[in-house]
């Protein structure tokens, strides 16, 4: 078969989320456990947008670090990790024993994340997850705020004339959430990695 096709903007890899806002997402199977530069264990969550203008778009590198340096740090870590689990609809009383179980159990789960543009130490603007919320039955809500004008694209974004891939932050953050509408899953057969 000879090379030949018609350009189709709906048939591309790495759909890009181009606005800050609140998005219904599914935790992607590219999520992983790693060690932060500080030596602390870290969950790296990646998300895929489930609805709206950016369906299929990726929101990557939502890093959540487990910090045991003090009792206050442990309490803060528990709140950060719990916030994400509650947003995903994991029931009270679910027992977790290690970080791998945490990440694997979240894969396929749905929630809503709020994202904003944030500049990294290389001068690049990426979308940073600011809060994890329960799934929004009214759908994703882009804010209309696009990457700041003239901002550098991140290294993991292809800046060629053939389009661009995904982008997001690698910033560590402690998350506080506001819980909205009851959870309704777009895909009711989503992974139930926590046994519920």
mmCIF file of C-alpha atoms in Angstrom:
data_model
loop_
_atom_site.group_PDB
_atom_site.id
_atom_site.type_symbol
_atom_site.label_atom_id
_atom_site.label_comp_id
_atom_site.label_asym_id
_atom_site.label_seq_id
_atom_site.Cartn_x
_atom_site.Cartn_y
_atom_site.Cartn_z
ATOM 1 C CA UNK A 1 0.000 0.000 0.000
ATOM 2 C CA UNK A 2 1.400 3.410 -0.975
ATOM 3 C CA UNK A 3 1.567 6.323 1.446
ATOM 4 C CA UNK A 4 -1.488 8.536 1.264
ATOM 5 C CA UNK A 5 -4.282 9.894 3.449
ATOM 6 C CA UNK A 6 -6.345 13.020 4.155
ATOM 7 C CA UNK A 7 -5.450 15.240 7.134
ATOM 8 C CA UNK A 8 -8.092 14.848 9.845
ATOM 9 C CA UNK A 9 -7.813 16.927 13.055
ATOM 10 C CA UNK A 10 -10.076 14.385 14.804
ATOM 11 C CA UNK A 11 -7.574 11.576 14.184
ATOM 12 C CA UNK A 12 -4.520 12.656 16.203
ATOM 13 C CA UNK A 13 -2.421 11.407 19.118
ATOM 14 C CA UNK A 14 -2.211 13.280 22.401
ATOM 15 C CA UNK A 15 -5.313 15.479 22.408
ATOM 16 C CA UNK A 16 -4.295 18.665 24.172
ATOM 17 C CA UNK A 17 -6.234 20.411 26.958
ATOM 18 C CA UNK A 18 -5.868 24.071 26.026
ATOM 19 C CA UNK A 19 -7.785 25.802 28.852
ATOM 20 C CA UNK A 20 -7.754 25.834 32.616
ATOM 21 C CA UNK A 21 -11.009 24.842 34.287
ATOM 22 C CA UNK A 22 -12.810 21.904 35.874
ATOM 23 C CA UNK A 23 -12.738 18.583 34.046
ATOM 24 C CA UNK A 24 -14.382 15.209 34.535
ATOM 25 C CA UNK A 25 -11.547 12.718 34.248
ATOM 26 C CA UNK A 26 -10.618 9.056 34.530
ATOM 27 C CA UNK A 27 -7.352 8.070 36.242
ATOM 28 C CA UNK A 28 -5.110 6.769 33.461
ATOM 29 C CA UNK A 29 -3.169 3.506 33.491
ATOM 30 C CA UNK A 30 0.013 5.564 32.962
ATOM 31 C CA UNK A 31 -0.235 6.601 36.643
ATOM 32 C CA UNK A 32 2.641 5.236 38.686
ATOM 33 C CA UNK A 33 4.575 5.199 41.945
ATOM 34 C CA UNK A 34 8.043 6.712 42.093
ATOM 35 C CA UNK A 35 10.454 8.415 44.466
ATOM 36 C CA UNK A 36 10.564 12.217 44.645
ATOM 37 C CA UNK A 37 13.904 14.071 44.536
ATOM 38 C CA UNK A 38 13.531 14.402 48.317
ATOM 39 C CA UNK A 39 13.605 10.595 48.634
ATOM 40 C CA UNK A 40 9.940 10.410 49.636
ATOM 41 C CA UNK A 41 7.492 8.004 48.002
ATOM 42 C CA UNK A 42 5.237 9.710 45.445
ATOM 43 C CA UNK A 43 2.109 8.850 43.467
ATOM 44 C CA UNK A 44 2.131 10.338 39.957
ATOM 45 C CA UNK A 45 -1.439 10.505 38.662
ATOM 46 C CA UNK A 46 -2.324 11.050 35.016
ATOM 47 C CA UNK A 47 -5.882 11.789 33.902
ATOM 48 C CA UNK A 48 -7.917 11.573 30.689
ATOM 49 C CA UNK A 49 -10.787 14.025 30.116
ATOM 50 C CA UNK A 50 -14.125 12.227 29.718
ATOM 51 C CA UNK A 51 -16.430 14.842 28.179
ATOM 52 C CA UNK A 52 -16.717 18.270 26.589
ATOM 53 C CA UNK A 53 -14.467 20.058 24.115
ATOM 54 C CA UNK A 54 -11.308 18.307 25.310
ATOM 55 C CA UNK A 55 -12.588 14.720 25.543
ATOM 56 C CA UNK A 56 -9.584 12.374 25.369
ATOM 57 C CA UNK A 57 -7.192 15.137 26.413
ATOM 58 C CA UNK A 58 -4.516 14.296 28.946
ATOM 59 C CA UNK A 59 -3.809 16.036 32.241
ATOM 60 C CA UNK A 60 -0.510 14.649 33.495
ATOM 61 C CA UNK A 61 1.872 14.607 36.414
ATOM 62 C CA UNK A 62 -0.366 15.284 39.404
ATOM 63 C CA UNK A 63 2.258 14.407 42.008
ATOM 64 C CA UNK A 64 1.218 13.559 45.559
ATOM 65 C CA UNK A 65 4.052 12.911 48.020
ATOM 66 C CA UNK A 66 3.842 10.802 51.182
ATOM 67 C CA UNK A 67 5.762 12.741 53.849
ATOM 68 C CA UNK A 68 6.639 11.095 57.182
ATOM 69 C CA UNK A 69 9.102 13.734 58.459
ATOM 70 C CA UNK A 70 6.785 14.792 61.329
ATOM 71 C CA UNK A 71 3.388 13.980 62.779
ATOM 72 C CA UNK A 72 2.008 17.122 61.097
ATOM 73 C CA UNK A 73 3.453 15.991 57.740
ATOM 74 C CA UNK A 74 1.866 12.562 58.148
ATOM 75 C CA UNK A 75 -1.522 14.143 58.940
ATOM 76 C CA UNK A 76 -1.207 16.417 55.879
ATOM 77 C CA UNK A 77 -0.255 13.425 53.694
ATOM 78 C CA UNK A 78 -3.252 11.423 54.916
ATOM 79 C CA UNK A 79 -5.573 14.347 54.108
ATOM 80 C CA UNK A 80 -4.079 14.781 50.620
ATOM 81 C CA UNK A 81 -4.350 11.082 49.758
ATOM 82 C CA UNK A 82 -7.809 10.778 51.361
ATOM 83 C CA UNK A 83 -9.108 13.777 49.399
ATOM 84 C CA UNK A 84 -8.332 12.012 46.121
ATOM 85 C CA UNK A 85 -9.885 8.728 47.269
ATOM 86 C CA UNK A 86 -13.078 10.451 48.436
ATOM 87 C CA UNK A 87 -13.299 12.362 45.138
ATOM 88 C CA UNK A 88 -13.043 8.995 43.329
ATOM 89 C CA UNK A 89 -15.904 7.592 45.411
ATOM 90 C CA UNK A 90 -13.859 5.114 47.459
ATOM 91 C CA UNK A 91 -15.979 4.272 50.532
ATOM 92 C CA UNK A 92 -15.020 5.046 54.116
ATOM 93 C CA UNK A 93 -13.311 2.153 55.846
ATOM 94 C CA UNK A 94 -11.369 0.980 52.774
ATOM 95 C CA UNK A 95 -7.976 -0.239 54.034
ATOM 96 C CA UNK A 96 -4.807 0.711 52.131
ATOM 97 C CA UNK A 97 -1.459 -0.877 52.897
ATOM 98 C CA UNK A 98 0.961 0.522 50.299
ATOM 99 C CA UNK A 99 1.398 3.156 47.601
ATOM 100 C CA UNK A 100 1.183 0.656 44.729
ATOM 101 C CA UNK A 101 -2.246 -0.489 45.965
ATOM 102 C CA UNK A 102 -3.288 3.180 46.144
ATOM 103 C CA UNK A 103 -2.306 3.945 42.534
ATOM 104 C CA UNK A 104 -3.522 0.636 41.062
ATOM 105 C CA UNK A 105 -6.850 1.003 42.866
ATOM 106 C CA UNK A 106 -7.334 4.504 41.441
ATOM 107 C CA UNK A 107 -6.684 3.506 37.818
ATOM 108 C CA UNK A 108 -9.959 3.724 35.926
ATOM 109 C CA UNK A 109 -11.733 5.680 38.683
ATOM 110 C CA UNK A 110 -13.530 8.899 37.772
ATOM 111 C CA UNK A 111 -13.572 12.320 39.444
ATOM 112 C CA UNK A 112 -13.437 16.017 38.588
ATOM 113 C CA UNK A 113 -10.192 18.007 38.782
ATOM 114 C CA UNK A 114 -9.668 21.769 38.800
ATOM 115 C CA UNK A 115 -6.610 22.869 36.816
ATOM 116 C CA UNK A 116 -4.827 26.214 36.420
ATOM 117 C CA UNK A 117 -1.866 27.450 34.384
ATOM 118 C CA UNK A 118 1.338 27.484 36.391
ATOM 119 C CA UNK A 119 4.881 28.429 35.403
ATOM 120 C CA UNK A 120 7.638 25.920 36.189
ATOM 121 C CA UNK A 121 11.280 26.722 36.997
ATOM 122 C CA UNK A 122 12.180 26.512 33.283
ATOM 123 C CA UNK A 123 9.717 29.268 32.346
ATOM 124 C CA UNK A 124 7.214 26.842 30.810
ATOM 125 C CA UNK A 125 3.483 27.030 31.549
ATOM 126 C CA UNK A 126 1.691 23.784 32.327
ATOM 127 C CA UNK A 127 -1.716 22.876 33.705
ATOM 128 C CA UNK A 128 -1.452 22.100 37.429
ATOM 129 C CA UNK A 129 -4.133 20.176 39.325
ATOM 130 C CA UNK A 130 -5.333 22.390 42.172
ATOM 131 C CA UNK A 131 -8.161 20.272 43.594
ATOM 132 C CA UNK A 132 -9.830 16.877 43.294
ATOM 133 C CA UNK A 133 -13.617 16.839 43.442
ATOM 134 C CA UNK A 134 -16.429 14.373 42.945
ATOM 135 C CA UNK A 135 -17.548 13.750 39.363
ATOM 136 C CA UNK A 136 -19.633 16.684 38.056
ATOM 137 C CA UNK A 137 -22.854 15.408 36.491
ATOM 138 C CA UNK A 138 -23.219 18.697 34.595
ATOM 139 C CA UNK A 139 -19.991 18.044 32.685
ATOM 140 C CA UNK A 140 -16.534 19.538 32.277
ATOM 141 C CA UNK A 141 -16.250 23.323 32.389
ATOM 142 C CA UNK A 142 -13.245 24.897 30.646
ATOM 143 C CA UNK A 143 -12.635 28.426 32.001
ATOM 144 C CA UNK A 144 -11.672 30.042 28.700
ATOM 145 C CA UNK A 145 -8.183 30.844 30.057
ATOM 146 C CA UNK A 146 -5.551 29.531 27.647
ATOM 147 C CA UNK A 147 -1.774 29.252 28.091
ATOM 148 C CA UNK A 148 -0.333 32.743 28.691
ATOM 149 C CA UNK A 149 0.525 34.522 25.440
ATOM 150 C CA UNK A 150 4.108 33.974 24.289
ATOM 151 C CA UNK A 151 4.701 31.304 26.936
ATOM 152 C CA UNK A 152 7.206 28.580 26.207
ATOM 153 C CA UNK A 153 5.779 25.146 25.512
ATOM 154 C CA UNK A 154 6.930 22.363 27.851
ATOM 155 C CA UNK A 155 9.544 19.895 26.594
ATOM 156 C CA UNK A 156 7.006 17.062 26.457
ATOM 157 C CA UNK A 157 4.900 19.041 23.999
ATOM 158 C CA UNK A 158 5.745 18.638 20.346
ATOM 159 C CA UNK A 159 5.996 22.167 18.987
ATOM 160 C CA UNK A 160 6.262 21.174 15.344
ATOM 161 C CA UNK A 161 3.904 22.115 12.550
ATOM 162 C CA UNK A 162 2.314 18.685 12.998
ATOM 163 C CA UNK A 163 0.595 19.623 16.260
ATOM 164 C CA UNK A 164 1.239 19.071 19.895
ATOM 165 C CA UNK A 165 1.005 16.376 22.494
ATOM 166 C CA UNK A 166 -0.014 16.523 26.136
ATOM 167 C CA UNK A 167 1.253 18.789 28.873
ATOM 168 C CA UNK A 168 1.037 19.367 32.586
ATOM 169 C CA UNK A 169 2.875 20.026 35.801
ATOM 170 C CA UNK A 170 5.315 18.063 37.902
ATOM 171 C CA UNK A 171 4.684 20.136 40.993
ATOM 172 C CA UNK A 172 4.093 18.511 44.343
ATOM 173 C CA UNK A 173 1.038 19.774 46.163
ATOM 174 C CA UNK A 174 -1.175 19.195 49.157
ATOM 175 C CA UNK A 175 -4.746 19.248 47.930
ATOM 176 C CA UNK A 176 -7.941 20.519 49.546
ATOM 177 C CA UNK A 177 -11.190 19.663 47.768
ATOM 178 C CA UNK A 178 -14.688 20.961 47.594
ATOM 179 C CA UNK A 179 -17.210 18.218 47.094
ATOM 180 C CA UNK A 180 -20.015 18.856 44.632
ATOM 181 C CA UNK A 181 -22.748 16.819 42.997
ATOM 182 C CA UNK A 182 -23.157 13.101 43.619
ATOM 183 C CA UNK A 183 -20.850 10.858 41.638
ATOM 184 C CA UNK A 184 -22.262 9.568 38.367
ATOM 185 C CA UNK A 185 -19.927 7.502 36.261
ATOM 186 C CA UNK A 186 -19.848 7.829 32.487
ATOM 187 C CA UNK A 187 -18.524 4.287 32.389
ATOM 188 C CA UNK A 188 -20.229 2.306 35.169
ATOM 189 C CA UNK A 189 -17.895 -0.640 34.491
ATOM 190 C CA UNK A 190 -14.839 1.415 35.462
ATOM 191 C CA UNK A 191 -12.074 -0.369 37.369
ATOM 192 C CA UNK A 192 -12.999 -1.184 40.927
ATOM 193 C CA UNK A 193 -9.448 -1.722 42.159
ATOM 194 C CA UNK A 194 -10.343 -1.174 45.811
ATOM 195 C CA UNK A 195 -12.815 -4.068 45.867
ATOM 196 C CA UNK A 196 -16.004 -1.990 46.038
#
